[in-house]
Coordinates of C-alpha atoms and ligand atoms in Angstrom, one line a residue:
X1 CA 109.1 85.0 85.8
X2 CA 109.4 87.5 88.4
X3 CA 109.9 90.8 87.7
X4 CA 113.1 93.2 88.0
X5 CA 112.1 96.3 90.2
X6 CA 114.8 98.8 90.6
X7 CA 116.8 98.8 94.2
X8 CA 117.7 102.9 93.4
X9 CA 116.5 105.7 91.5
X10 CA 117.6 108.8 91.6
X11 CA 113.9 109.6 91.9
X12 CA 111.0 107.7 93.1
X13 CA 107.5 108.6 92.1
X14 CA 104.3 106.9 93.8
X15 CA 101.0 107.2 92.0
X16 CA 100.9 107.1 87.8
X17 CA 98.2 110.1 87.6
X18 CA 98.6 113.0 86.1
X19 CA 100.7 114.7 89.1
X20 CA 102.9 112.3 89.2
X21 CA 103.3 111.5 85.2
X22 CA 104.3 114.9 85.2
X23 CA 107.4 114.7 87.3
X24 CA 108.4 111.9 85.2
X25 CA 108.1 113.4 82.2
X26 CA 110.0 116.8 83.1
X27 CA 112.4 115.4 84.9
X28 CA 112.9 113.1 81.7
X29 CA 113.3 116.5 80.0
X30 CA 115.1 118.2 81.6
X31 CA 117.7 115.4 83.6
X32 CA 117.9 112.5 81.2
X33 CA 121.2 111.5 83.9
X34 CA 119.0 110.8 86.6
X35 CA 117.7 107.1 87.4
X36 CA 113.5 107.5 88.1
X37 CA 111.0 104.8 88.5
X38 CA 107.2 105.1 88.8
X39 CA 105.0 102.9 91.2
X40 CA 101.6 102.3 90.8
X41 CA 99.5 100.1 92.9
X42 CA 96.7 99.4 89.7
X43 CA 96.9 97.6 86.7
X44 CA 98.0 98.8 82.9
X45 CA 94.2 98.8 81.7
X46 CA 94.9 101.1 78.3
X47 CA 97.6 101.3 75.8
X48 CA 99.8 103.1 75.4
X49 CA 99.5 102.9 79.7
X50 CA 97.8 105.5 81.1
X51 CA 95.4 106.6 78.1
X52 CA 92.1 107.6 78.9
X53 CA 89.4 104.3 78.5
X54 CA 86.9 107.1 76.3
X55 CA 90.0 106.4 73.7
X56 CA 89.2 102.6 73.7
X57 CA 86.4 101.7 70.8
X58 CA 85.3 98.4 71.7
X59 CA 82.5 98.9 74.5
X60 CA 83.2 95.9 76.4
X61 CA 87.3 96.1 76.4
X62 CA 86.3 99.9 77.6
X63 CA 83.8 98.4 80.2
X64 CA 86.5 95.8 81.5
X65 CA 89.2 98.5 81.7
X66 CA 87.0 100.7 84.1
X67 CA 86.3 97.3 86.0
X68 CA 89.8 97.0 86.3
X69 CA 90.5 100.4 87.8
X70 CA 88.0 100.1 90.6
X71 CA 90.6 98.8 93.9
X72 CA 90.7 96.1 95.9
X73 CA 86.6 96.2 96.4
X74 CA 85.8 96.3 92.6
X75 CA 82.0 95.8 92.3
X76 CA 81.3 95.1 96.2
X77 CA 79.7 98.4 97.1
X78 CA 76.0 98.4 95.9
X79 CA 74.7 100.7 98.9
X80 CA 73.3 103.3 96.1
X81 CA 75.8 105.7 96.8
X82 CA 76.8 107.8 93.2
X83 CA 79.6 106.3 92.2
X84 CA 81.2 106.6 88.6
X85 CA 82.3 103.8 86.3
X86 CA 86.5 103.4 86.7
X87 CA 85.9 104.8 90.1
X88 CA 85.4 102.7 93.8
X89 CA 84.4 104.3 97.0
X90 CA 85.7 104.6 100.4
X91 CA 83.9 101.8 101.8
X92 CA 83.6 103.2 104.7
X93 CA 84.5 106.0 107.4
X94 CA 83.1 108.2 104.7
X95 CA 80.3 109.9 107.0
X96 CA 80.4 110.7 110.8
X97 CA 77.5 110.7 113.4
X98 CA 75.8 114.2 113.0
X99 CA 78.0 115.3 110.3
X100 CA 77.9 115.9 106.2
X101 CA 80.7 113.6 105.4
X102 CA 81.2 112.9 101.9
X103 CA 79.4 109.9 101.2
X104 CA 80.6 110.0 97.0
X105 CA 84.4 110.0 98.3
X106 CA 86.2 107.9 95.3
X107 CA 89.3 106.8 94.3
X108 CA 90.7 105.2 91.3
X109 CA 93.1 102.1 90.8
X110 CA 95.1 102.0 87.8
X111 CA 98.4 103.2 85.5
X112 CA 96.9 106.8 84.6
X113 CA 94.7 107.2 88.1
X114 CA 91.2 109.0 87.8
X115 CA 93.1 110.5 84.5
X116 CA 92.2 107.4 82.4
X117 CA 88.5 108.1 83.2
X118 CA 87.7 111.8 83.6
X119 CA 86.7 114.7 82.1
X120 CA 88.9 116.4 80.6
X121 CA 88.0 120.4 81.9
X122 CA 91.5 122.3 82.3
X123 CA 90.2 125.8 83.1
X124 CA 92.6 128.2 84.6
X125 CA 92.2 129.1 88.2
X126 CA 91.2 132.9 88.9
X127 CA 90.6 135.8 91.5
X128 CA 90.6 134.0 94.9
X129 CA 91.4 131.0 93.4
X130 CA 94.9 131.7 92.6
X131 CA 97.6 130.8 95.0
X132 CA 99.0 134.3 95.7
X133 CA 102.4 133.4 97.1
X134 CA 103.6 131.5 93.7
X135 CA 104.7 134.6 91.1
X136 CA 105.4 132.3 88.4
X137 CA 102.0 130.8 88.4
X138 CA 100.8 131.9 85.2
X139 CA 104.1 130.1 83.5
X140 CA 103.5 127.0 85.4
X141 CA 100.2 126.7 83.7
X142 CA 101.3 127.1 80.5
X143 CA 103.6 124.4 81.0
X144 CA 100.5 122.3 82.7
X145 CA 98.7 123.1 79.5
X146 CA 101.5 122.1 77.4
X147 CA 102.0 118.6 79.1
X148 CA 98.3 117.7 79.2
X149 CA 97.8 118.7 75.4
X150 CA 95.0 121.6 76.5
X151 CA 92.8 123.0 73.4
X152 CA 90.5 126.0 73.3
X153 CA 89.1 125.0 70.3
X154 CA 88.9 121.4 69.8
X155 CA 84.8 121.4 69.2
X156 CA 85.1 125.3 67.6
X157 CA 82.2 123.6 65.1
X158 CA 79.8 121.6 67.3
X159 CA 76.6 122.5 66.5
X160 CA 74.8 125.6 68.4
X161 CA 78.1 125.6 70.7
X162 CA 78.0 129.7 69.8
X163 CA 74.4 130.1 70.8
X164 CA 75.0 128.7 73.8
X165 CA 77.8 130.8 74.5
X166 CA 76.0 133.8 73.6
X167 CA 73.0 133.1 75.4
X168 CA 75.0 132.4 78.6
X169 CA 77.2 135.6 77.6
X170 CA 74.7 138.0 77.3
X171 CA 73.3 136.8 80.8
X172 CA 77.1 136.5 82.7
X173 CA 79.2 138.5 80.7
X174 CA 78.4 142.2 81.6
X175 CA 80.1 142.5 85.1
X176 CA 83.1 140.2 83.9
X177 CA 86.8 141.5 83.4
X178 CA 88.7 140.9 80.2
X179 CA 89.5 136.6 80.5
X180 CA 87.2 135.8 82.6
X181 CA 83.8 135.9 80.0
X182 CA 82.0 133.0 79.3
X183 CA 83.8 131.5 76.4
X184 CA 84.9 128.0 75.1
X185 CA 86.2 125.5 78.0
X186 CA 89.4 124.4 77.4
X187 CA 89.7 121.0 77.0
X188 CA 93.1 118.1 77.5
X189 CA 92.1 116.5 74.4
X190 CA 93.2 116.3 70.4
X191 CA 91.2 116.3 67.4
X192 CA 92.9 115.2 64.1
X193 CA 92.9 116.4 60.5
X194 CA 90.4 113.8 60.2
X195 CA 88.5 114.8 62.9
X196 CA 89.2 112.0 65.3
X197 CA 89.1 112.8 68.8
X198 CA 92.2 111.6 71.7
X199 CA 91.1 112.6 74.9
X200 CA 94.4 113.2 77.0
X201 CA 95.6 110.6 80.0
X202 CA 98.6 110.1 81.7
X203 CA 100.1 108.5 78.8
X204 CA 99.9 112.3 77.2
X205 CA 101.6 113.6 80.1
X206 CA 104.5 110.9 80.0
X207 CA 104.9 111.0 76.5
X208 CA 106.5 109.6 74.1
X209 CA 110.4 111.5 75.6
X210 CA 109.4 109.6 78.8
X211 CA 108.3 106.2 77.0
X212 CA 111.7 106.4 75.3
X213 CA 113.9 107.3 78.2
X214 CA 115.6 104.4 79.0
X215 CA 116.3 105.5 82.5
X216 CA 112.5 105.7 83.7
X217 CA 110.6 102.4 84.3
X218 CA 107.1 102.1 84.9
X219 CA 106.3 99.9 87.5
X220 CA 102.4 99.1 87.8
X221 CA 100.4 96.6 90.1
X222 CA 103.3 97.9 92.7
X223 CA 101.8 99.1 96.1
X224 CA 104.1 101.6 98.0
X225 CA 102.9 100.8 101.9
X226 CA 105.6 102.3 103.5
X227 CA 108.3 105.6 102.6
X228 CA 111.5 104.8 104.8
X229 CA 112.7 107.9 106.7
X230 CA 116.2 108.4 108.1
X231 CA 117.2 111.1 110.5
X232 CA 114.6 113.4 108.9
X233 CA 115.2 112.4 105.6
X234 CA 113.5 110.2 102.9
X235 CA 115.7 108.1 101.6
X236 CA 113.7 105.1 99.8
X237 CA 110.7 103.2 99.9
X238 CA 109.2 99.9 100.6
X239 CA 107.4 98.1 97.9
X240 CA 104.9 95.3 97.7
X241 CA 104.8 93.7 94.1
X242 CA 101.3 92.8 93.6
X243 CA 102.2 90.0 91.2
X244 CA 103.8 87.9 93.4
X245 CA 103.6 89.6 96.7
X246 CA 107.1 90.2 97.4
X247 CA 108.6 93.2 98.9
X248 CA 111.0 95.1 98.1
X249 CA 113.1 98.1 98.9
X250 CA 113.9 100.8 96.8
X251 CA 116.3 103.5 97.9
X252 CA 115.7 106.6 96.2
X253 CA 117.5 110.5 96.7
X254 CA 114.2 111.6 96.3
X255 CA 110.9 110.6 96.9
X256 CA 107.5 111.9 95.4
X257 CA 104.1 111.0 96.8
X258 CA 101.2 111.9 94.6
X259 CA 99.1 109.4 95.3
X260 CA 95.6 111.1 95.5
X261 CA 94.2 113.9 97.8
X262 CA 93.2 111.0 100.3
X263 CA 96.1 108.0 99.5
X264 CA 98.9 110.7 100.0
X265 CA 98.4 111.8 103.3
X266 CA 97.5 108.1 104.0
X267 CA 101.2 107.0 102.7
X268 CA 103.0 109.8 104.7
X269 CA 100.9 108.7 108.0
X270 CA 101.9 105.1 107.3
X271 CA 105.3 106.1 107.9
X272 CA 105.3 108.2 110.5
X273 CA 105.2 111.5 108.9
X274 CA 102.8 113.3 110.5
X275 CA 102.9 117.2 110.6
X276 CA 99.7 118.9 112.0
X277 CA 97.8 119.6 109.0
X278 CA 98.2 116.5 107.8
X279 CA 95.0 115.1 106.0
X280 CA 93.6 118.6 107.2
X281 CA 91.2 121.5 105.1
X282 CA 89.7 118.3 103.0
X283 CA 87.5 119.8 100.9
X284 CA 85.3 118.7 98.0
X285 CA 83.3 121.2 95.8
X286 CA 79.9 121.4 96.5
X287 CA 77.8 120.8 92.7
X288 CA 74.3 121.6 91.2
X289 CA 73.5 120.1 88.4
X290 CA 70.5 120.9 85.7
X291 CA 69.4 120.3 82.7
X292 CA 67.8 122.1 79.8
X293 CA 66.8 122.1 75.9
X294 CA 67.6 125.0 73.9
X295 CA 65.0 127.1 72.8
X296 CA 64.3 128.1 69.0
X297 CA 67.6 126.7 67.8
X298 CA 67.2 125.9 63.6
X299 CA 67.8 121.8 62.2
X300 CA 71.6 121.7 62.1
X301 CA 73.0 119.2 60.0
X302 CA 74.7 115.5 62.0
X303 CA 78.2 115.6 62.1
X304 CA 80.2 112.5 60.2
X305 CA 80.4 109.8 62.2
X306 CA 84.0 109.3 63.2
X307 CA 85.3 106.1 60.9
X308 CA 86.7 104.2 64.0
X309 CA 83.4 105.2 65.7
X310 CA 84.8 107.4 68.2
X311 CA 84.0 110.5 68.4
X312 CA 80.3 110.3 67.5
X313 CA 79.3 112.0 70.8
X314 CA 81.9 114.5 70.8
X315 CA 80.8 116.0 67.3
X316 CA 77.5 117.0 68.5
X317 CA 79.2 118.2 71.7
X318 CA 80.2 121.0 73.1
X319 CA 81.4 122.3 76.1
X320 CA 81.3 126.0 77.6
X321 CA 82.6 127.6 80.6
X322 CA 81.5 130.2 83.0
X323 CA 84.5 131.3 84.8
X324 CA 84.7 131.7 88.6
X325 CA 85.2 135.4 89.8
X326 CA 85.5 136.3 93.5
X327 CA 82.1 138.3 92.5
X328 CA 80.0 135.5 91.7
X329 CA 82.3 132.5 93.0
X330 CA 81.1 129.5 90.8
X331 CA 82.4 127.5 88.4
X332 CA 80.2 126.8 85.7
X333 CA 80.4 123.8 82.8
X334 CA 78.3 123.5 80.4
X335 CA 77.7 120.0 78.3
X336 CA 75.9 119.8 75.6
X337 CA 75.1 116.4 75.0
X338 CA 73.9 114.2 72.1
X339 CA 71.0 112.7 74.6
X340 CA 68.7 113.6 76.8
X341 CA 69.8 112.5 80.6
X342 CA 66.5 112.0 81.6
X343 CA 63.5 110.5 79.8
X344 CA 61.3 113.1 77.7
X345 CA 58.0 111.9 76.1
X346 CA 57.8 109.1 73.9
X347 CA 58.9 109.5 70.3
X348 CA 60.2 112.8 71.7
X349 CA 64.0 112.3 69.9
X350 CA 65.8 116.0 71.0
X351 CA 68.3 117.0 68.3
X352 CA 71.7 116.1 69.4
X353 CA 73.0 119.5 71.2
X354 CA 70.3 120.5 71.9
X355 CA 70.2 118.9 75.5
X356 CA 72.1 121.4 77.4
X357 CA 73.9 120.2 80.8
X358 CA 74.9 123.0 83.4
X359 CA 77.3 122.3 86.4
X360 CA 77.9 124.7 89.1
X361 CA 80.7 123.9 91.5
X362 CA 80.7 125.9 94.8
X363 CA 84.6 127.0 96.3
X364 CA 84.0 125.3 99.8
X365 CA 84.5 127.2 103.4
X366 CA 87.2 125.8 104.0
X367 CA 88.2 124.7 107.5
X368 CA 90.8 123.0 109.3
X369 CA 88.8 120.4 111.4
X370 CA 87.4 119.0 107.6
X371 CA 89.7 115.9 107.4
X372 CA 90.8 112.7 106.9
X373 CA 92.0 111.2 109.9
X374 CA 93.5 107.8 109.9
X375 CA 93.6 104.6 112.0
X376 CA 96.6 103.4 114.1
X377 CA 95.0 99.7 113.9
X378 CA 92.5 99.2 111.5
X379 CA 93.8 98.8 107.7
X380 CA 91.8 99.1 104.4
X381 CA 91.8 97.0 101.2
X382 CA 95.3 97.5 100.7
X383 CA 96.5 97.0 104.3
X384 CA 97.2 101.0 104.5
X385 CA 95.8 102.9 107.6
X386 CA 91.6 102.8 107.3
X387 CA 90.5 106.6 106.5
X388 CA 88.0 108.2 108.2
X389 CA 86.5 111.2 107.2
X390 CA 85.3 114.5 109.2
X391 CA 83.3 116.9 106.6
X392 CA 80.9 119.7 107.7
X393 CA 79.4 122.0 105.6
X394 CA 79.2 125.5 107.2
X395 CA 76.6 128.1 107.0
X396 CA 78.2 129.7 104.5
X397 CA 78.6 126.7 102.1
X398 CA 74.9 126.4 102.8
X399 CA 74.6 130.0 101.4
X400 CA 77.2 129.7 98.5
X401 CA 74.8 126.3 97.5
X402 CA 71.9 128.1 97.0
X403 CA 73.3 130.9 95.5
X404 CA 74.7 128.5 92.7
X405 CA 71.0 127.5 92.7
X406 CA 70.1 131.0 91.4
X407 CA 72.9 130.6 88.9
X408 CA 72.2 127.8 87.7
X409 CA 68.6 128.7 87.0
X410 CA 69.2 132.1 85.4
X411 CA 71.4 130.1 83.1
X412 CA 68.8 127.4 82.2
X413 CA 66.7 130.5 81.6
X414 CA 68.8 132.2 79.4
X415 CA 69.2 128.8 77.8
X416 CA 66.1 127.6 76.9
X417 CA 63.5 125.0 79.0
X418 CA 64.2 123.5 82.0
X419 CA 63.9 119.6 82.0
X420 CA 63.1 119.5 85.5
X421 CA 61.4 122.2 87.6
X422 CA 64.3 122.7 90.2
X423 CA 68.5 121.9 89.7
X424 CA 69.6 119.2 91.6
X425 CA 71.9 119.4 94.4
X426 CA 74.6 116.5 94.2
X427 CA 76.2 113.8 97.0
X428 CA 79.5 115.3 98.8
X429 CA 82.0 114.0 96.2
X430 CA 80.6 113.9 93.1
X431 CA 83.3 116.5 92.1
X432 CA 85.8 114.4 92.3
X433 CA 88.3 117.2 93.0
X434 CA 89.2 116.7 96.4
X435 CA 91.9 119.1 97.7
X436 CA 93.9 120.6 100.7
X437 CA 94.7 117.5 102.5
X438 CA 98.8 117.9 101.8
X439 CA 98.6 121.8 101.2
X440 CA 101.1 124.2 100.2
X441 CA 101.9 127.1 102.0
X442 CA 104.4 130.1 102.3
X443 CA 105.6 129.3 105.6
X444 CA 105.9 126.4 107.8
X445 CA 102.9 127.5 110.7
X446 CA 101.1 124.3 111.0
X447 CA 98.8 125.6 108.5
X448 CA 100.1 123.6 105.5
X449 CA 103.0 120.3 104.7
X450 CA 104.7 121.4 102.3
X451 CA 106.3 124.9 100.5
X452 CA 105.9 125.9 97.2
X453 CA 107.9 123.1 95.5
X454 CA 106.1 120.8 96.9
X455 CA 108.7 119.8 99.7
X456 CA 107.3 118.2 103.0
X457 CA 108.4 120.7 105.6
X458 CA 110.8 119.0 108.2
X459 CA 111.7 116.0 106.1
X460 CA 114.5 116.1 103.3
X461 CA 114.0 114.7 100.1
X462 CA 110.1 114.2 100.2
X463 CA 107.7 115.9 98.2
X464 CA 103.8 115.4 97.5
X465 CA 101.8 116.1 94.6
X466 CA 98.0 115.8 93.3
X467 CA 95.0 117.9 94.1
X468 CA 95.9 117.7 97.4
X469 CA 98.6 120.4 97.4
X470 CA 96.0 123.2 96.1
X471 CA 95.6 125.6 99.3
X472 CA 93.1 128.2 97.9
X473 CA 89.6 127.0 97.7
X474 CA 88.6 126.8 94.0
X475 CA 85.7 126.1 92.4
X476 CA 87.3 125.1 89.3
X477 CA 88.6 121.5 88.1
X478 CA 91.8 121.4 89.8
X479 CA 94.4 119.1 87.4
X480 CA 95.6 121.7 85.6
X481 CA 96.6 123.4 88.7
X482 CA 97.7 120.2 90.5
X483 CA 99.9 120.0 87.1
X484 CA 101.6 123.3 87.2
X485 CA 102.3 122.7 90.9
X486 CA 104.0 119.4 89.9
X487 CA 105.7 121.3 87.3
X488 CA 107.3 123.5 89.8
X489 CA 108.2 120.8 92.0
X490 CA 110.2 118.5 89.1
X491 CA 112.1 122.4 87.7
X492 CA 113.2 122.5 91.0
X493 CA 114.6 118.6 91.2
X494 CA 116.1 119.2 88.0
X495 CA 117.6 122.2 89.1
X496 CA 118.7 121.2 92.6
X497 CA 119.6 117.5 92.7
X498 CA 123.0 116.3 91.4
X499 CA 123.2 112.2 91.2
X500 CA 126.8 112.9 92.8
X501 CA 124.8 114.7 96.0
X502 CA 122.3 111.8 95.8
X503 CA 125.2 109.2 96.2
X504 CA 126.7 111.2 98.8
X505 CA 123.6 111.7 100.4
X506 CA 123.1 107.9 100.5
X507 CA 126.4 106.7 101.8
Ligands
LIG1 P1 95.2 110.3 90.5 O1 94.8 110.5 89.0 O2 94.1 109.9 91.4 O3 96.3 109.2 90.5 C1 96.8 108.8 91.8 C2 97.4 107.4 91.5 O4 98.1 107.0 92.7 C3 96.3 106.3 91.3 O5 96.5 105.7 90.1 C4 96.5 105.4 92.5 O6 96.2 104.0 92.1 C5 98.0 105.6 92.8 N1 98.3 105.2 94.2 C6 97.6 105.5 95.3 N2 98.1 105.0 96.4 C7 99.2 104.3 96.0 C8 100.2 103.6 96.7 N3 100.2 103.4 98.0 N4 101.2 102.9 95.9 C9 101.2 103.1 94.6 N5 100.3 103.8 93.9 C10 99.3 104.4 94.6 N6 89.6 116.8 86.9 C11 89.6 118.0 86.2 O7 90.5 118.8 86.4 N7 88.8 118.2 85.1 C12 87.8 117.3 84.9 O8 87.0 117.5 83.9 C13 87.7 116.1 85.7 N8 86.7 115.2 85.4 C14 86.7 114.1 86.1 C15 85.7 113.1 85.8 C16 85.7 111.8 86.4 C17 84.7 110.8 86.0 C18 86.8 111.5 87.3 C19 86.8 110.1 87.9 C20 87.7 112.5 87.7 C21 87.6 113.8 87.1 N9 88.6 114.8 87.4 C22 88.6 115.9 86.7 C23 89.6 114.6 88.5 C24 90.9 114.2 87.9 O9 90.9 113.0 87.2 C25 92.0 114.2 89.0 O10 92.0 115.6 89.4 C26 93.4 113.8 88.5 O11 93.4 112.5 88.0 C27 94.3 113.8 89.7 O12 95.6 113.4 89.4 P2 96.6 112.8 90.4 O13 97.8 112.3 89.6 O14 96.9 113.8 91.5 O15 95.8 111.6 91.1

């Protein structure tokens, strides 16, 4: 039977992630009148849609779900490029002649976006990382943290979780302003009575207020290829139902694009929206990883294995954050994990904890020739303009890697015993925080595409969302921040858009 998809909606929202979830949901909250749909070219691969696959027991069901998130090339790229599981990769375009490229650049395909597969880090942006021309910033993110169910203390009791944190505290800690110390990361995930462990997808953000709202319908395995544009305005888009290939047209008094940092600007170049920094400052956070084993820690007792088998991992985890500060401008994560990542002597069994890994993301240099740039002719696996990307890194990222080098290592020192002798330096992309590419600004000087609501400058009634919007260059994970932004942008539907003025609008 073919499927009913909506011919208006007060609102139209491309993309199921986080960003866009969150319009959804607040606009549910706070407009329950208004008509809103949300398209999303993957497949429903969790229940309730949009929950993260760490959340699904059964190892193989998990395994397929990830399968099932990984686009129109699932499983065809085996060029031994890192790529993570739930995750595909630009195919190609992702590296120019004499250039850096970002040869790790990934995307994923399903209801919930990367969200159904990631890791959870929600750390507050700070110093230069803040976007200085939005006051109520601070609000926003308590709203973000709200919607994405964000917990200091969810592992308050994994084992040697305070040692680490001392350690690392007594070695960061002494030039750092109250708030920015190294402390407990805060995490989008929920730990029951019992002790059972929820890690937080899109289906957190939409909620049960959204799943009730009679007036939103969730439309996956729908591919958006086109947003219709009248006289400067957006007034609807062009669908492609993946089920049975039809298309459709959905006029909309809004639109919302949050589609990815590289899929949104795609979408708006697709139809003909095109302002100059467009796809523009792309940038990716340059990472060092290592790897170490606590020194002179005593036995601590195992945890209780979860009883639906769960959270086994997570109670001998924990996870600790060194903040970014303009003065030393890293972001630091720290993993302690219930295995060792790389093979120690045999019979050597490390007490889970005790395997200690550190990340260190650099805040790029951040220029406007970085980019992705797409093709007029050439389509991809989804019949969208073919991305190509231009990515350098400057002299100064070079400088700002291997002083997170130095970081890195004073931390494994204060730590404990390096596992290997030097950090290791990832591909462009392993991040998977992409940003800039749809950037916000305070005024329209060809610098950014859209204000601080998220509005496209020039074109009524269009707005983008995702990573993509952040301007500043952090070194932090960005959803929380791409959340709050969203946030902004759905108070100020709510607040703005009448159904009356959308019909008027319309006719
Ligand atoms: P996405 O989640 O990417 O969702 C975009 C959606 O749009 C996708 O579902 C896509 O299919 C859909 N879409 C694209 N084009 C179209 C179209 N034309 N029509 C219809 N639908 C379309 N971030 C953190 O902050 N902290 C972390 O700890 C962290 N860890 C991560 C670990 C992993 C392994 C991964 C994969 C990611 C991680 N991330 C982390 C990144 C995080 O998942 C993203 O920042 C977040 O999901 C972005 O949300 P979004 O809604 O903007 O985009």
């Amino acid at each position: 039977m073919t499927r009913k998809i909506p011919t208006h909606v007060d609102v139209a929202i491309v993309g199921s992630g986080p960003s866009g979830a969150t319009y959804a949901r607040v606009l549910t909250e706070l407009r329950p009148d208004l008509e809103l749909a949300t398209f999303e070219v993957g497949p429903v691969v969790s229940d309730p849609p949009g929950s993260h696959v760490k959340n699904i027991v059964d190892a193989d069901e998990r395994s397929a779900a990830q399968h099932a998130s990984e686009g129109p090339s699932a499983g065809d790229i085996s060029d031994g490029r890192l790529r993570r599981p739930g995750t595909f990769l630009l195919p190609e375009g992702f590296q120019q002649d004499g250039e850096d490229g970002i040869p790790s650049a990934a995307m994923s395909s399903n209801v919930g976006g990367m969200a159904a597969h990631w890791t959870c880090a929600c750390p507050r942006p700070g110093d230069s990382e803040r976007i200085d021309f939005i006051d109520e910033l601070d609000d926003l993110l308590t709203e973000a943290e709200r919607l994405l169910c964000v917990s200091r203390h969810a592992f308050d009791g994994a084992p040697f979780a305070d040692e680490v944190r001392r350690r690392l505290g007594g070695e960061f800690d002494p030039i750092r302003s109250p708030g920015r110390e190294v402390q407990p990361m805060p995490l989008a995930v929920q730990v029951d009575g019992e002790g059972r462990v929820t890690w937080s997808g899109s289906d957190v953000v939409f909620g049960d207020e959204t799943r009730a709202n009679p007036r939103h319908q969730l439309v996956p395995e729908a591919l958006v290829r086109r947003l219709i544009i009248e006289d400067g305005r957006a007034t609807g888009i062009e669908v492609v139902d993946l089920t049975d290939r039809s298309v459709h047209v959905v006029t909309a008094g809004e639109v919302v694009v949050a589609a990815d940092s590289l899929r949104t600007p795609q979408l708006l170049w697709a139809s003909g929206v095109r302002p100059h920094a467009l796809g523009r400052y792309l940038n990716d956070q340059p990472q060092v990883i290592h790897a170490v084993r606590l020194r002179d820690v005593a036995d601590a007792a195992v945890a209780d294995v979860d009883p639906r088998g769960r959270s086994v991992i997570v109670g001998q985890s924990g996870v600790s954050w060194v903040p970014f500060t303009d003065e030393e401008p890293f972001h630091g994560q720290v993993m302690q994990l219930d295995a060792s990542p790389v093979p120690l002597a045999p019979g050597d069994v490390p007490q889970p904890g005790t395997i200690v890994g550190l990340g260190w993301f650099c805040a790029k240099d951040l220029q406007a020739d970085d980019r992705v740039e797409f093709d007029d002719t050439a389509t991809d696996g989804y019949g969208l303009p073919a991305m190509r990307l231009h990515y350098r890194l400057t002299d100064t990222d070079r400088a700002s890697l291997a002083a997170a080098r130095q970081a890195v290592q004073r931390a494994a020192r204060a730590l404990g015993e390096p596992l290997d002798p030097e950090p290791r330096t990832l591909p462009g992309g392993a991040s998977l925080h992409y940003q800039g590419t749809v950037r916000m600004g305070a005024a329209d000087d060809g610098t950014s595409v859209c204000d601080q609501y998220s509005r496209v400058w020039g074109v009524d009634g269009l707005r983008v969302a995702g990573n993509g919007v952040i301007p500043t260059s952090t070194a932090c994970n960005p959803t929380l921040t791409s959340v709050a932004l969203a946030v902004a942008g759905a108070r100020h539907i709510a607040e703005t858009v009448s159904t009356t003025a959308i019909q008027e609008a319309l006719a």
